[in-house]
Amino acid sequence: MTWDELDAHLDGVPGTVSAYLGRLGAGPTWTRHADATHYAASTMKAAVLVALHRAAEAGALDLDAPVPVRNEFDSALPGAPRFSCARHYDNDEAVWDRVGDSASLRWLAHRMIVRSSNLATNLVIGHVGLPAVAEVWALAGARHSVTGRGIEDFAARDAGITNLVTAADLAALLGALAAGAHTPGPLAPPAACAAMLDVLFAQEHREDLAAGLPEGTRIAHKNGWVRGVRHGAGVVFPDDAPPYAIVVCTTTDLADGGPTGEEAEDDACRLIARISAAAWAGRHDL
């Protein structure tokens, strides 16, 4: 299937499907509505991960020091009451089992990515701050993505404070992180970038981009989903071709996995997997 044929097929999908595909450092081979904004869902957690490691590199935080695990957070809306996460809406009982106890920021960041824990995400944001996340997007060259609030901060949401991403911005962020593991870049020193990539390689939710790849293919990725939204963003490392960034963002009724955040191989997952498979088939020509 050519990219024009893929575009024609996606024209028939309800809603908005955005995509970015290209080798690292070489610009895109194929894009589709790459600057269209989508609700970020959990893809914003990749920027939170980078903000945490940048704070650690600056000496502001110790990744291995224990911090309290609590379920109460300041709202991004000035004057709003503090908010909490709903346990049934999360993906990781391991973090909830620590409530009232402590955990290291490194462990919380790992659970934030590999299990997409909302509670862990808000705890990390509480230590790095939303301005630090905004700085990550800016350093990566993102043009439209915004992380305005934590997860389940409904007062802020209702006031119009939201989290947005684009396919191009997610590709810029993850591409900079992957490139930075080998060459000093804007986000963090190579060792820190490599450590963050290792977390993204360990992603346990593999029902979209990873499902379109041969078993065992290395992909550093983060996905996100709520009802009506399904995104997959990653960097694929083939053994026989240069690494490439692939991002697919969908705002569509096909994303019917439900609001609980549990894994669900819905039609949006299968669509993203098909696009990932097409990219893999064309990896030598990107």
XYZ file of N, CA and C in Angstrom:
858
model
N 0.843 -1.199 0.000
C 0.000 0.000 0.000
C 0.875 1.244 0.000
N 0.656 2.156 -0.930
C 1.385 3.416 -0.949
C 0.821 4.343 0.115
N 1.589 5.424 0.403
C 1.108 6.372 1.411
C -0.138 7.088 0.913
N -0.216 7.348 -0.392
C -1.429 7.960 -0.936
C -2.633 7.038 -0.760
N -2.415 5.742 -0.963
C -3.499 4.779 -0.777
C -3.903 4.700 0.685
N -2.914 4.769 1.584
C -3.223 4.757 3.012
C -4.009 6.001 3.393
N -3.604 7.146 2.862
C -4.355 8.374 3.120
C -5.802 8.243 2.655
N -5.977 7.679 1.467
C -7.333 7.521 0.932
C -8.166 6.612 1.824
N -7.546 5.556 2.329
C -8.252 4.659 3.245
C -8.641 5.403 4.528
N -7.712 6.191 5.071
C -7.975 6.895 6.326
C -9.002 8.001 6.158
N -9.166 8.492 4.939
C -10.207 9.489 4.693
C -11.589 8.953 5.034
N -11.746 7.641 5.008
C -13.038 7.042 5.310
C -13.249 6.721 6.773
N -12.248 6.996 7.596
C -12.365 6.724 9.032
C -13.078 7.893 9.713
N -14.090 7.638 10.534
C -14.773 8.742 11.212
C -13.847 9.455 12.192
N -14.007 10.768 12.250
C -13.173 11.536 13.165
C -11.889 12.010 12.511
N -10.863 12.203 13.329
C -9.579 12.709 12.847
C -8.477 11.702 13.137
N -7.746 11.338 12.097
C -6.571 10.479 12.235
C -5.361 11.285 11.808
N -4.429 11.484 12.725
C -3.194 12.209 12.440
C -2.024 11.238 12.503
N -0.982 11.525 11.719
C 0.160 10.620 11.718
C 1.434 11.354 11.352
N 2.542 10.803 11.843
C 3.885 11.255 11.487
C 4.750 10.019 11.381
N 5.516 9.924 10.293
C 6.412 8.788 10.087
C 7.693 9.284 9.447
N 8.834 8.951 10.027
C 10.093 9.352 9.416
C 11.285 8.844 10.196
N 12.393 8.668 9.479
C 13.638 8.289 10.130
C 14.118 9.407 11.042
N 14.819 9.018 12.104
C 15.339 10.014 13.034
C 16.313 10.935 12.318
N 16.129 12.220 12.503
C 17.028 13.211 11.943
C 16.872 13.472 10.464
N 15.923 12.814 9.820
C 15.794 12.939 8.368
C 14.500 13.614 7.942
N 13.667 14.017 8.877
C 12.384 14.605 8.511
C 11.374 13.534 8.163
N 10.126 13.932 7.942
C 9.077 12.937 7.733
C 9.063 12.359 6.318
N 8.714 11.089 6.244
C 8.410 10.436 4.971
C 6.945 10.616 4.630
N 6.112 10.539 5.658
C 4.668 10.645 5.451
C 4.054 11.308 6.667
N 3.190 12.276 6.418
C 2.430 12.889 7.502
C 0.972 12.993 7.072
N 0.131 13.065 8.076
C -1.300 13.261 7.833
C -1.836 14.088 8.996
N -2.277 15.295 8.718
C -2.816 16.191 9.755
C -1.901 16.193 10.985
N -0.596 16.273 10.736
C 0.373 16.087 11.820
C 0.360 17.212 12.842
N -0.209 18.384 12.482
C -0.280 19.494 13.421
C -1.672 19.679 14.029
N -2.568 18.745 13.754
C -3.898 18.812 14.364
C -3.793 18.444 15.843
N -4.446 19.205 16.698
C -4.383 18.911 18.127
C -5.424 17.863 18.508
N -5.026 17.011 19.443
C -5.883 15.983 20.020
C -5.764 16.072 21.535
N -6.815 15.666 22.222
C -6.672 15.502 23.668
C -5.545 14.492 23.908
N -4.638 14.811 24.804
C -3.398 14.042 24.936
C -3.589 12.653 25.522
N -4.622 12.467 26.362
C -4.716 11.240 27.163
C -3.348 11.010 27.829
N -2.879 9.772 27.864
C -1.667 9.476 28.634
C -0.365 9.701 27.880
N -0.422 10.158 26.622
C 0.836 10.411 25.921
C 1.628 11.530 26.578
N 0.952 12.441 27.294
C 1.662 13.530 27.965
C 2.615 13.016 29.031
N 2.449 11.765 29.447
C 3.308 11.207 30.490
C 4.755 11.071 30.021
N 4.969 11.001 28.710
C 6.343 10.965 28.199
C 7.057 12.280 28.505
N 6.361 13.402 28.363
C 6.963 14.701 28.687
C 7.200 14.835 30.183
N 6.308 14.281 31.003
C 6.502 14.302 32.456
C 7.747 13.499 32.831
N 7.953 12.369 32.166
C 9.150 11.554 32.416
C 10.414 12.361 32.145
N 10.445 13.075 31.032
C 11.625 13.869 30.699
C 11.828 14.995 31.718
N 10.742 15.642 32.116
C 10.856 16.717 33.105
C 11.450 16.199 34.413
N 11.065 15.009 34.818
C 11.607 14.430 36.050
C 13.103 14.199 35.936
N 13.533 13.603 34.843
C 14.964 13.318 34.692
C 15.771 14.598 34.546
N 15.202 15.613 33.922
C 15.909 16.890 33.840
C 16.098 17.498 35.235
N 15.068 17.386 36.078
C 15.189 17.900 37.439
C 16.259 17.136 38.216
N 16.315 15.834 37.992
C 17.331 15.027 38.668
C 18.731 15.403 38.185
N 18.879 15.615 36.870
C 20.183 16.005 36.327
C 20.626 17.359 36.867
N 19.671 18.238 37.146
C 19.988 19.566 37.678
C 20.259 19.534 39.179
N 20.078 18.377 39.810
C 20.304 18.246 41.238
C 19.132 18.684 42.096
N 17.993 18.960 41.454
C 16.826 19.424 42.216
C 16.069 18.278 42.862
N 16.198 17.063 42.338
C 15.491 15.900 42.860
C 16.427 14.701 42.882
N 16.195 13.820 43.821
C 16.896 12.538 43.900
C 15.915 11.449 43.476
N 16.165 10.807 42.342
C 15.228 9.817 41.821
C 15.028 8.645 42.762
N 15.996 8.367 43.606
C 15.919 7.168 44.451
C 15.540 7.454 45.893
N 15.326 8.716 46.223
C 14.882 9.047 47.573
C 13.392 8.740 47.715
N 12.951 8.200 48.841
C 11.516 7.908 49.020
C 10.704 9.184 49.157
N 9.527 9.180 48.554
C 8.588 10.300 48.691
C 7.249 9.732 49.138
N 6.436 10.525 49.826
C 5.132 10.019 50.278
C 4.216 9.718 49.089
N 3.488 8.636 49.200
C 2.473 8.291 48.196
C 1.114 8.653 48.792
N 0.535 9.696 48.252
C -0.753 10.176 48.746
C -1.665 10.403 47.552
N -2.945 10.513 47.818
C -3.903 10.711 46.740
C -4.641 12.027 46.949
N -3.886 13.116 46.907
C -4.458 14.450 47.046
C -3.508 15.422 46.366
N -4.059 16.257 45.456
C -3.199 17.071 44.604
C -3.773 18.479 44.441
N -2.871 19.437 44.238
C -3.291 20.805 43.956
C -3.836 20.895 42.540
N -4.956 21.572 42.370
C -5.527 21.783 41.052
C -4.720 22.831 40.282
N -4.719 22.701 38.952
C -4.093 23.723 38.107
C -4.951 24.977 38.027
N -6.186 24.909 38.509
C -7.068 26.070 38.533
C -6.888 26.800 39.858
N -6.376 28.019 39.828
C -6.174 28.751 41.089
C -7.464 28.846 41.898
N -7.350 28.540 43.186
C -8.486 28.646 44.086
C -9.372 27.423 44.138
N -9.157 26.475 43.236
C -9.988 25.263 43.235
C -9.550 24.343 44.372
N -10.470 23.534 44.890
C -10.086 22.590 45.942
C -9.129 21.533 45.409
N -8.432 20.898 46.311
C -7.534 19.816 45.921
C -8.362 18.668 45.348
N -7.748 17.862 44.501
C -8.467 16.764 43.860
C -7.738 15.457 44.094
N -8.401 14.367 43.761
C -7.808 13.038 43.930
C -8.113 12.182 42.709
N -7.417 11.059 42.599
C -7.627 10.105 41.510
C -8.612 9.021 41.950
N -9.302 8.446 40.976
C -10.202 7.317 41.245
C -9.453 6.017 40.992
N -9.491 5.138 41.974
C -8.733 3.894 41.855
C -9.220 3.043 40.684
N -10.528 3.007 40.455
C -11.072 2.157 39.393
C -10.696 2.660 38.007
N -10.221 3.910 37.921
C -9.894 4.519 36.633
C -8.402 4.383 36.310
N -7.676 3.755 37.197
C -6.230 3.621 37.034
C -5.904 2.247 36.469
N -4.604 2.044 36.196
C -4.150 0.807 35.553
C -3.134 0.043 36.387
N -2.927 0.449 37.625
C -1.795 -0.129 38.348
C -2.080 -0.218 39.847
N -2.481 -1.385 40.270
C -2.744 -1.599 41.693
C -1.477 -1.462 42.531
N -0.316 -1.684 41.917
C 0.933 -1.624 42.679
C 1.151 -0.239 43.283
N 0.791 0.805 42.557
C 0.952 2.160 43.092
C -0.072 2.411 44.193
N -1.299 1.990 43.973
C -2.337 2.204 44.988
C -2.021 1.450 46.279
N -1.351 0.331 46.171
C -0.972 -0.419 47.373
C 0.040 0.338 48.220
N 0.676 1.367 47.649
C 1.664 2.166 48.395
C 1.051 3.400 49.043
N -0.236 3.670 48.819
C -0.855 4.865 49.404
C -0.723 4.819 50.927
N -0.260 5.903 51.497
C -0.001 5.965 52.930
C 1.401 5.560 53.291
N 2.146 5.083 52.309
C 3.539 4.675 52.517
C 4.422 5.571 51.648
N 5.490 5.041 51.084
C 6.379 5.843 50.257
C 6.905 5.006 49.096
N 7.481 5.698 48.128
C 8.101 5.052 46.969
C 9.101 6.027 46.378
N 10.040 5.530 45.606
C 10.995 6.426 44.957
C 10.370 7.041 43.714
N 10.841 8.211 43.341
C 10.367 8.846 42.117
C 10.725 8.013 40.889
N 11.868 7.326 40.929
C 12.244 6.473 39.807
C 11.203 5.365 39.613
N 10.776 4.753 40.713
C 9.773 3.678 40.624
C 8.432 4.228 40.160
N 8.041 5.372 40.693
C 6.769 5.970 40.286
C 6.790 6.323 38.790
N 7.910 6.861 38.301
C 8.007 7.204 36.880
C 7.928 5.954 36.013
N 8.513 4.877 36.483
C 8.444 3.612 35.733
C 7.002 3.134 35.630
N 6.272 3.182 36.734
C 4.867 2.746 36.723
C 3.999 3.710 35.899
N 4.342 4.982 35.905
C 3.633 5.977 35.106
C 3.690 5.631 33.620
N 4.798 5.069 33.173
C 4.961 4.736 31.763
C 4.512 3.314 31.464
N 5.081 2.326 32.139
C 4.857 0.939 31.710
C 3.441 0.457 31.998
N 2.794 1.004 33.051
C 1.408 0.659 33.342
C 0.472 1.854 33.167
N 1.033 3.011 32.852
C 0.261 4.238 32.629
C -0.536 4.653 33.859
N 0.076 4.515 35.027
C -0.621 4.852 36.272
C -0.895 6.351 36.367
N -2.161 6.703 36.559
C -2.538 8.097 36.748
C -2.076 8.632 38.102
N -2.207 7.809 39.129
C -1.781 8.227 40.455
C -0.284 8.526 40.460
N 0.519 7.646 39.866
C 1.964 7.882 39.797
C 2.262 9.158 39.017
N 1.518 9.398 37.956
C 1.733 10.599 37.143
C 1.525 11.861 37.961
N 0.430 11.932 38.687
C 0.159 13.127 39.474
C 1.180 13.327 40.586
N 1.667 12.227 41.143
C 2.712 12.342 42.161
C 3.988 12.918 41.562
N 4.355 12.458 40.373
C 5.560 12.981 39.727
C 5.374 14.450 39.360
N 4.216 14.793 38.795
C 3.951 16.196 38.451
C 4.041 17.079 39.694
N 3.568 16.565 40.825
C 3.644 17.336 42.054
C 5.062 17.683 42.457
N 6.027 16.875 42.038
C 7.427 17.142 42.388
C 8.155 17.961 41.331
N 7.776 17.831 40.050
C 8.496 18.582 39.014
C 7.802 19.882 38.648
N 6.470 19.936 38.755
C 5.710 21.119 38.403
C 5.372 21.183 36.921
N 4.213 21.722 36.620
C 3.766 21.830 35.226
C 4.661 22.743 34.380
N 5.243 23.822 34.913
C 6.154 24.622 34.084
C 7.343 23.825 33.554
N 7.825 22.871 34.335
C 8.944 22.051 33.875
C 8.532 21.157 32.719
N 7.287 20.692 32.728
C 6.779 19.886 31.609
C 6.641 20.754 30.363
N 6.160 21.979 30.537
C 6.058 22.906 29.414
C 7.426 23.186 28.808
N 8.448 23.278 29.659
C 9.803 23.516 29.156
C 10.287 22.353 28.308
N 9.924 21.132 28.684
C 10.304 19.957 27.890
C 9.725 20.052 26.485
N 8.441 20.371 26.398
C 7.830 20.503 25.074
C 8.556 21.560 24.249
N 8.875 22.686 24.865
C 9.548 23.765 24.137
C 10.932 23.340 23.669
N 11.689 22.666 24.522
C 13.035 22.233 24.156
C 13.013 21.210 23.030
N 11.963 20.393 22.989
C 11.847 19.388 21.938
C 11.440 19.999 20.602
N 11.028 21.258 20.618
C 10.580 21.899 19.389
C 9.101 21.722 19.112
N 8.357 21.289 20.125
C 6.916 21.120 19.953
C 6.262 22.485 19.731
N 5.295 22.517 18.852
C 4.660 23.784 18.476
C 3.262 23.961 19.053
N 2.564 22.887 19.337
C 1.155 23.020 19.708
C 0.778 22.237 20.977
N 1.664 21.410 21.490
C 1.303 20.533 22.610
C 1.359 21.282 23.936
N 0.408 20.984 24.808
C 0.256 21.670 26.089
C -0.059 20.631 27.161
N 0.630 20.723 28.291
C 0.266 19.933 29.467
C -0.157 20.920 30.535
N -1.458 21.162 30.599
C -1.974 22.215 31.460
C -2.414 21.773 32.832
N -2.590 20.472 33.030
C -3.122 19.989 34.309
C -2.735 18.537 34.522
N -2.964 18.082 35.733
C -2.773 16.681 36.038
C -3.964 15.842 35.593
N -3.857 14.548 35.802
C -4.921 13.616 35.432
C -6.068 13.720 36.442
N -7.289 13.819 35.937
C -8.503 13.875 36.754
C -8.639 15.168 37.557
N -7.983 16.214 37.089
C -8.177 17.539 37.683
C -9.403 18.144 36.997
N -10.572 17.751 37.470
C -11.806 18.091 36.764
C -12.161 19.570 36.884
N -11.793 20.215 37.967
C -12.058 21.649 38.087
C -11.300 22.410 37.005
N -10.042 22.045 36.794
C -9.255 22.689 35.741
C -9.814 22.346 34.359
N -10.176 21.088 34.172
C -10.751 20.677 32.895
C -12.005 21.483 32.568
N -12.882 21.623 33.546
C -14.134 22.333 33.318
C -13.907 23.821 33.056
N -12.759 24.333 33.485
C -12.412 25.728 33.237
C -11.659 25.907 31.917
N -11.507 24.823 31.162
C -10.854 24.907 29.862
C -9.362 24.663 29.888
N -8.809 24.268 31.026
C -7.385 23.948 31.120
C -7.225 22.480 30.734
N -6.467 22.216 29.715
C -6.457 20.863 29.181
C -5.052 20.412 28.791
N -4.955 19.203 28.265
C -3.711 18.618 27.787
C -3.887 18.259 26.315
N -3.033 18.811 25.462
C -3.144 18.595 24.028
C -1.821 18.101 23.460
N -1.909 17.299 22.410
C -0.716 16.870 21.666
C -1.025 16.904 20.179
N 0.047 16.880 19.391
C -0.053 16.638 17.959
C 0.885 15.494 17.605
N 0.636 14.884 16.467
C 1.517 13.803 16.019
C 2.930 14.322 15.787
N 3.053 15.499 15.192
C 4.379 16.057 14.922
C 5.131 16.357 16.213
N 4.432 16.887 17.216
C 5.100 17.224 18.474
C 5.543 15.977 19.228
N 4.716 14.942 19.242
C 5.120 13.702 19.906
C 6.314 13.077 19.198
N 6.340 13.160 17.865
C 7.490 12.642 17.123
C 8.743 13.449 17.446
N 8.598 14.770 17.594
C 9.742 15.606 17.940
C 10.283 15.247 19.319
N 9.379 15.045 20.278
C 9.799 14.715 21.643
C 10.516 13.374 21.699
N 9.877 12.338 21.165
C 10.472 11.008 21.261
C 11.691 10.880 20.354
N 11.665 11.574 19.214
C 12.836 11.566 18.346
C 14.035 12.223 19.006
N 13.811 13.340 19.696
C 14.897 14.012 20.410
C 15.437 13.156 21.537
N 14.558 12.444 22.206
C 14.974 11.565 23.287
C 15.831 10.415 22.752
N 15.392 9.805 21.637
C 16.149 8.693 21.052
C 17.496 9.160 20.519
N 17.504 10.284 19.819
C 18.768 10.809 19.300
C 19.694 11.218 20.436
N 19.109 11.748 21.511
C 19.903 12.215 22.635
C 20.584 11.123 23.416
N 20.179 9.877 23.203
C 20.850 8.763 23.874
C 22.237 8.517 23.296
N 22.524 9.088 22.117
C 23.818 8.873 21.459
C 24.594 10.161 21.267
N 23.885 11.263 21.075
C 24.523 12.553 20.831
C 23.908 13.583 21.761
N 24.718 14.371 22.451
C 24.132 15.387 23.349
C 23.100 16.245 22.627
N 21.948 16.389 23.256
C 20.854 17.139 22.654
C 20.214 18.064 23.656
N 19.043 18.605 23.337
C 18.436 19.643 24.180
C 17.748 19.126 25.431
N 17.427 17.832 25.493
C 16.585 17.357 26.577
C 17.356 16.967 27.828
N 18.402 16.169 27.674
C 19.147 15.643 28.820
C 20.433 15.024 28.312
N 21.405 14.784 29.184
C 22.631 14.108 28.757
C 22.337 12.711 28.210
N 23.254 12.160 27.382
C 23.001 10.856 26.764
C 22.632 9.752 27.753
N 23.301 9.676 28.887
C 23.000 8.598 29.840
C 21.570 8.708 30.360
N 21.111 9.924 30.616
C 19.743 10.117 31.096
C 18.740 9.788 30.003
N 19.030 10.193 28.759
C 18.142 9.854 27.650
C 18.057 8.342 27.471
N 19.190 7.663 27.578
C 19.202 6.207 27.445
C 18.379 5.554 28.553
N 18.458 6.096 29.762
C 17.677 5.541 30.881
C 16.184 5.720 30.634
N 15.781 6.866 30.089
C 14.370 7.091 29.788
C 13.898 6.176 28.663
N 14.748 5.981 27.653
C 14.391 5.045 26.583
C 14.152 3.652 27.132
N 14.974 3.237 28.088
C 14.797 1.905 28.676
C 13.417 1.769 29.317
N 12.935 2.837 29.947
C 11.593 2.803 30.531
C 10.543 2.660 29.434
N 10.703 3.413 28.358
C 9.750 3.350 27.251
C 9.807 2.009 26.529
N 10.971 1.385 26.481
C 11.085 0.038 25.904
C 10.287 -0.981 26.723
N 10.160 -0.714 28.023
C 9.500 -1.662 28.928
C 7.986 -1.531 28.937
N 7.428 -0.666 28.082
C 5.985 -0.456 28.009
C 5.224 -1.784 27.960
N 4.232 -1.925 28.827
C 3.456 -3.168 28.893
C 2.164 -3.115 28.090
N 1.687 -1.916 27.756
C 0.490 -1.784 26.914
C 0.950 -1.815 25.451
N 0.739 -2.933 24.791
C 1.335 -3.153 23.474
C 0.287 -3.511 22.423
N -0.923 -2.992 22.605
C -2.016 -3.401 21.739
C -2.218 -2.499 20.532
N -1.379 -1.473 20.325
C -1.560 -0.608 19.151
C -0.312 -0.606 18.274
N 0.628 0.311 18.453
C 1.807 0.335 17.584
C 2.577 -0.983 17.616
N 2.843 -1.485 18.808
C 3.642 -2.707 18.925
C 2.954 -3.902 18.286
N 1.617 -3.895 18.269
C 0.879 -5.015 17.682
C 1.073 -5.107 16.176
N 1.526 -4.026 15.534
C 1.770 -4.052 14.106
C 3.185 -4.438 13.724
N 3.999 -4.769 14.718
C 5.404 -5.097 14.479
C 5.666 -6.578 14.711
N 6.693 -7.132 14.073
C 7.063 -8.520 14.360
C 7.421 -8.700 15.835
N 7.111 -9.841 16.354
C 7.410 -10.142 17.756
C 8.894 -9.915 18.035
N 9.172 -9.219 19.124
C 10.551 -8.980 19.521
C 11.156 -7.697 18.987
N 10.448 -6.981 18.117
C 10.970 -5.718 17.596
C 11.040 -4.687 18.721
N 12.148 -3.998 18.793
C 12.332 -3.006 19.855
C 11.603 -1.717 19.493
N 10.722 -1.288 20.386
C 10.006 -0.023 20.222
C 9.921 0.671 21.569
N 10.385 1.914 21.603
C 10.262 2.755 22.794
C 9.022 3.610 22.589
N 7.984 3.390 23.387
C 6.721 4.044 23.051
C 5.855 4.320 24.270
N 4.923 5.243 24.044
C 3.879 5.557 25.026
C 2.575 5.729 24.266
N 1.540 5.126 24.794
C 0.219 5.269 24.197
C -0.721 5.968 25.180
N -1.903 6.278 24.695
C -2.882 6.933 25.547
C -4.271 6.690 25.018
N -5.231 6.604 25.930
C -6.602 6.311 25.508
C -7.603 6.761 26.558
N -8.678 7.293 26.071
C -9.940 7.459 26.791
C -11.008 7.190 25.743
N -12.238 7.120 26.161
C -13.282 6.879 25.162
C -13.249 7.989 24.105
N -13.185 7.590 22.850
C -13.125 8.532 21.747
C -11.733 8.956 21.336
N -10.721 8.471 22.042
C -9.335 8.847 21.758
C -8.445 7.623 21.898
N -7.555 7.425 20.931
C -6.510 6.407 21.051
C -5.282 6.894 20.301
N -4.144 6.950 20.992
C -2.901 7.405 20.388
C -1.790 6.389 20.638
N -0.857 6.334 19.699
C 0.371 5.575 19.894
C 1.532 6.394 19.363
N 2.588 6.554 20.176
C 3.752 7.348 19.774
C 5.006 6.587 20.157
N 5.913 6.412 19.205
C 7.103 5.654 19.536
C 8.228 5.828 18.541
N 9.356 5.217 18.884
C 10.505 5.093 17.995
C 10.808 3.614 17.860
N 10.855 3.140 16.616
C 11.086 1.728 16.314
C 12.549 1.552 15.925
N 13.154 0.482 16.439
C 14.567 0.199 16.193
C 14.702 -1.149 15.483
N 14.564 -1.171 14.137
C 14.729 -2.437 13.413
C 16.189 -2.896 13.457
N 16.400 -4.199 13.308
C 17.763 -4.722 13.226
C 18.375 -4.479 11.854
N 17.533 -4.251 10.847
C 18.026 -4.186 9.468
C 17.772 -2.845 8.795
N 17.463 -1.813 9.562
C 17.188 -0.494 8.997
C 17.388 0.553 10.091
N 17.575 1.826 9.722
C 17.721 2.868 10.734
C 16.439 3.019 11.558
N 16.557 3.521 12.777
C 15.361 3.742 13.605
C 14.467 4.818 13.007
N 13.175 4.689 13.293
C 12.226 5.672 12.787
C 11.178 5.997 13.841
N 10.686 7.241 13.758
C 9.608 7.692 14.640
C 8.277 7.443 13.962
N 7.329 6.946 14.722
C 5.970 6.768 14.215
C 4.983 7.192 15.293
N 4.064 8.047 14.901
C 3.019 8.520 15.813
C 1.697 8.472 15.064
N 0.700 7.912 15.711
C -0.659 7.942 15.178
C -1.576 8.429 16.294
N -2.279 9.526 16.034
C -3.242 10.070 16.994
C -4.631 9.977 16.380
N -5.565 9.414 17.121
C -6.925 9.276 16.613
C -7.922 9.860 17.610
N -8.799 10.696 17.092
C -9.976 11.138 17.834
C -11.161 10.632 17.034
N -11.769 9.553 17.501
C -12.712 8.813 16.673
C -13.631 7.954 17.524
N -14.813 7.710 17.014
C -15.744 6.805 17.690
C -15.247 5.363 17.683
N -14.225 5.056 16.871
C -13.671 3.700 16.865
C -12.963 3.375 18.171
N -12.575 4.408 18.907
C -11.885 4.211 20.181
C -12.920 4.008 21.272
N -13.375 2.777 21.424
C -14.452 2.499 22.370
C -13.970 1.664 23.556
N -12.692 1.801 23.890
C -12.140 1.029 24.995
C -12.727 1.372 26.336
N -13.435 2.479 26.424
C -14.109 2.812 27.677
C -13.276 3.735 28.533
N -13.894 4.325 29.533
C -13.236 5.327 30.351
C -12.393 4.766 31.481
N -12.324 3.443 31.638
C -11.604 2.893 32.785
C -10.116 2.843 32.576
N -9.641 3.001 31.338
C -8.217 2.930 31.076
C -7.688 1.519 30.971
N -8.542 0.531 31.031
C -8.083 -0.844 30.895
C -7.759 -1.139 29.434
N -6.818 -2.080 29.218
C -6.469 -2.452 27.860
C -7.713 -2.950 27.121
N -7.840 -2.497 25.895
C -8.962 -2.929 25.080
C -8.542 -2.859 23.623
N -8.533 -3.979 22.945
C -8.141 -4.005 21.542
C -9.346 -3.643 20.692
N -9.679 -2.350 20.669
C -10.827 -1.895 19.913
C -10.410 -1.599 18.478
N -11.344 -1.067 17.678
C -11.052 -0.805 16.276
C -9.967 0.251 16.101
N -9.878 1.201 17.021
C -8.818 2.207 16.926
C -7.448 1.569 17.138
N -7.346 0.642 18.071
C -6.092 -0.098 18.259
C -5.699 -0.827 16.984
N -6.662 -1.500 16.395
C -6.367 -2.259 15.182
C -5.982 -1.342 14.024
N -6.595 -0.166 13.957
C -6.227 0.794 12.925
C -4.776 1.240 13.097
N -4.395 1.584 14.326
C -3.024 2.013 14.588
C -2.051 0.880 14.294
N -2.417 -0.340 14.638
C -1.554 -1.483 14.355
C -1.357 -1.666 12.851
N -2.408 -1.438 12.066
C -2.284 -1.572 10.606
C -1.347 -0.512 10.036
N -1.438 0.708 10.554
C -0.539 1.761 10.097
C 0.899 1.425 10.499
N 1.077 0.912 11.697
C 2.409 0.509 12.153
C 2.969 -0.603 11.273
N 2.127 -1.548 10.889
C 2.573 -2.636 10.013
C 2.979 -2.109 8.641
N 2.236 -1.115 8.131
C 2.585 -0.527 6.836
C 3.927 0.193 6.919
N 4.161 0.890 8.025
C 5.442 1.570 8.204
C 6.582 0.565 8.275
N 6.352 -0.525 8.981
C 7.379 -1.564 9.077
C 7.690 -2.149 7.698
N 6.665 -2.386 6.913
C 6.878 -2.953 5.584
C 7.687 -2.003 4.701
N 7.570 -0.718 4.936
C 8.306 0.260 4.134
C 9.541 0.830 4.802
N 10.030 0.178 5.874
C 11.107 0.729 6.688
C 12.389 0.994 5.904
N 12.657 0.233 4.863
C 13.898 0.422 4.103
C 13.840 1.636 3.187
N 12.660 2.165 2.969
C 12.489 3.272 2.024
C 12.103 4.579 2.688
N 12.156 4.633 3.998
C 11.764 5.859 4.695
C 12.792 6.973 4.455
